[in-house]
Every structure is written in C-alpha cells, then in structure tokens.
C-alpha cells in the first residue's frame, strides 16, 4: 500500500511539474508589433500618406531655412558687436527675437496640422480590423499569450527583438 501511495505521489508531482511548466511557458510568451511600421507599409503608396510625408518634409525644410536665417542674423549681430556698433547690434537682436517668435508659432501651428493629418490617417477601421485579425492569427499560431504595441510602450522596459512579429504581420497583410 505504501508503495502504491508513493508511486501515486511521485506521478502526481511529475504531472504537477509538467503542467506548471507548460502553464508558466504560456503565460510568459509574448510578442511586440511596431504598428506604426505596419501602417506605413500598408499605406506606403497611399495618396494620403504621400501628402502627409510631403507636408512633413516641407515643414522641415522651412524650419531649416528659418534656422539658417537666424544663424546668419546672429553672426551679423556678433560682427556688429565686435565693431562696437551697438545700434546695428540691437537691430539684429530685435530681428532675431521676432524671427525666433515666428519660428515658435510656425512650429506649433505646423505640428498641430501634422498631428491632425496623422490622426486622420489612423482612422481606418477596415485596416485595423484586418490588422487585429492577422495579429490574432499569428499570436495563436505562435503560442503567444500577449502581443504589445511598441507605440504604447510606456510600460515596456525591455524586450528581445526575437519577439517582434512586425515583419510577420506585414507579410501576412500581403505587403
């Protein structure tokens, strides 16, 4: 009788250990997806995305132009200061202040415009429905318990690149 109880006890320990190991593996397996990269791949040839990218580039070009102009004004101000020409140095400082304020306002306005454009790009329910179906399929096929978006990564402190399934998502979306 002791021998049977002992064998049952050992068998149940093995079963519990095997079940616990499988359960622990299932809980800890997760993946991440760079949804922004998937979105860009999906809409790479879209008119709306090209328009957004064009406006973003125009905005950056204008910021660069104004920054260069500010640098030139600052160089001229320094030149006037070296020549002890306080009147012209003060005029340059006034122009620098005005252009700097203009640049701040321009950046704020353009950032708001770009954010509105970006938000309108993200309001595609058909795309997101398809995206979530593909993610679910890949997650279930890969045995993942959880899939996290890299765009909402404020709680992710570290992840291994081996859990990134972004390329699988892009591939299964046919891109």
PDB file of C-alpha atoms in Angstrom, residues 69-96:
ATOM      1  CA  UNK A  69      18.410  82.686 -41.387  1.00  0.00           C
ATOM      2  CA  UNK A  70      18.536  83.038 -37.591  1.00  0.00           C
ATOM      3  CA  UNK A  71      22.133  81.826 -37.582  1.00  0.00           C
ATOM      4  CA  UNK A  72      23.056  84.433 -40.202  1.00  0.00           C
ATOM      5  CA  UNK A  73      21.341  87.182 -38.189  1.00  0.00           C
ATOM      6  CA  UNK A  74      23.194  86.051 -35.078  1.00  0.00           C
ATOM      7  CA  UNK A  75      26.514  86.091 -36.975  1.00  0.00           C
ATOM      8  CA  UNK A  76      25.786  89.636 -38.193  1.00  0.00           C
ATOM      9  CA  UNK A  77      24.917  90.687 -34.633  1.00  0.00           C
ATOM     10  CA  UNK A  78      28.250  89.331 -33.377  1.00  0.00           C
ATOM     11  CA  UNK A  79      30.042  91.182 -36.165  1.00  0.00           C
ATOM     12  CA  UNK A  80      28.366  94.463 -35.163  1.00  0.00           C
ATOM     13  CA  UNK A  81      29.219  93.846 -31.506  1.00  0.00           C
ATOM     14  CA  UNK A  82      32.893  93.285 -32.415  1.00  0.00           C
ATOM     15  CA  UNK A  83      32.865  96.614 -34.245  1.00  0.00           C
ATOM     16  CA  UNK A  84      31.208  98.267 -31.215  1.00  0.00           C
ATOM     17  CA  UNK A  85      28.218  99.183 -33.413  1.00  0.00           C
ATOM     18  CA  UNK A  86      25.584  98.936 -30.670  1.00  0.00           C
ATOM     19  CA  UNK A  87      22.762 100.428 -32.766  1.00  0.00           C
ATOM     20  CA  UNK A  88      23.008  97.800 -35.510  1.00  0.00           C
ATOM     21  CA  UNK A  89      23.680  95.010 -32.968  1.00  0.00           C
ATOM     22  CA  UNK A  90      20.432  95.974 -31.201  1.00  0.00           C
ATOM     23  CA  UNK A  91      18.577  95.994 -34.545  1.00  0.00           C
ATOM     24  CA  UNK A  92      19.889  92.475 -35.238  1.00  0.00           C
ATOM     25  CA  UNK A  93      18.789  91.335 -31.752  1.00  0.00           C
ATOM     26  CA  UNK A  94      15.295  92.703 -32.427  1.00  0.00           C
ATOM     27  CA  UNK A  95      15.125  90.849 -35.747  1.00  0.00           C
ATOM     28  CA  UNK A  96      16.390  87.652 -34.086  1.00  0.00           C
TER      29      UNK A  96
END
